[in-house]
Coordinates of C-alpha atoms in Angstrom, one line a residue:
M1 CA -8.1 1.8 -30.0
N2 CA -9.4 5.1 -28.4
K3 CA -9.0 5.4 -24.6
T4 CA -12.6 4.2 -23.6
S5 CA -12.2 1.2 -25.2
Y6 CA -8.8 0.5 -23.9
V7 CA -9.8 1.3 -20.1
H8 CA -13.4 -0.9 -20.9
D9 CA -10.6 -3.6 -22.3
K10 CA -8.4 -3.3 -19.2
I11 CA -11.3 -3.6 -16.7
M12 CA -13.0 -6.5 -18.3
S13 CA -10.1 -8.6 -18.6
C14 CA -9.5 -8.7 -14.9
S15 CA -13.2 -8.7 -14.1
K16 CA -13.1 -11.6 -12.4
N17 CA -10.2 -11.4 -10.0
S18 CA -11.1 -8.6 -7.8
R19 CA -7.3 -8.1 -6.7
A20 CA -6.3 -7.6 -10.3
L21 CA -9.1 -5.1 -11.1
Y22 CA -8.4 -3.1 -7.8
Q23 CA -4.8 -2.8 -9.2
T24 CA -5.6 -1.9 -12.7
V25 CA -8.2 0.7 -11.4
A26 CA -5.9 2.1 -8.8
R27 CA -3.3 2.3 -11.6
L28 CA -5.8 3.9 -14.2
T29 CA -6.8 6.3 -11.5
G30 CA -3.2 7.4 -10.3
S31 CA -4.1 6.2 -6.8
M32 CA -1.2 3.7 -6.8
K33 CA 0.2 4.2 -2.9
S34 CA 3.8 4.0 -2.1
N35 CA 5.2 1.7 0.2
P36 CA 3.7 3.1 3.9
L37 CA 6.3 1.7 5.7
P38 CA 9.5 3.9 6.4
E39 CA 12.8 3.3 5.0
S40 CA 15.0 1.3 7.1
T41 CA 18.4 -0.8 6.8
S42 CA 16.5 -4.4 7.5
D43 CA 13.5 -5.2 8.3
A44 CA 14.9 -6.4 11.8
R45 CA 15.9 -2.5 12.1
L46 CA 12.6 -1.8 11.2
A47 CA 10.9 -3.9 14.0
D48 CA 13.2 -2.6 16.8
D49 CA 12.2 1.1 15.5
F50 CA 8.4 0.2 16.2
A51 CA 8.9 -1.3 19.4
H52 CA 10.9 1.1 20.8
Y53 CA 8.7 3.8 19.9
F54 CA 5.5 2.1 21.1
Y55 CA 7.6 1.2 24.2
I56 CA 8.5 5.5 24.5
K57 CA 4.6 5.8 24.2
S58 CA 3.8 3.4 27.0
I59 CA 6.2 5.2 29.2
K60 CA 4.7 8.3 28.7
F61 CA 1.3 7.2 29.2
V62 CA 2.0 5.3 32.2

């Protein structure tokens, strides 16, 4: 199977599922995004860090 056939088959296999199609195209083009959130020890800590950041921003704005 050549590359063109492989790509065609991959795309056609998920053509009725837009999410799967998007993920397949992203994988084939090398444009998969990594996790956009910063690393944190827990979800609660990450939420607290964001809250603190925006609190400080709002103080500077006023």
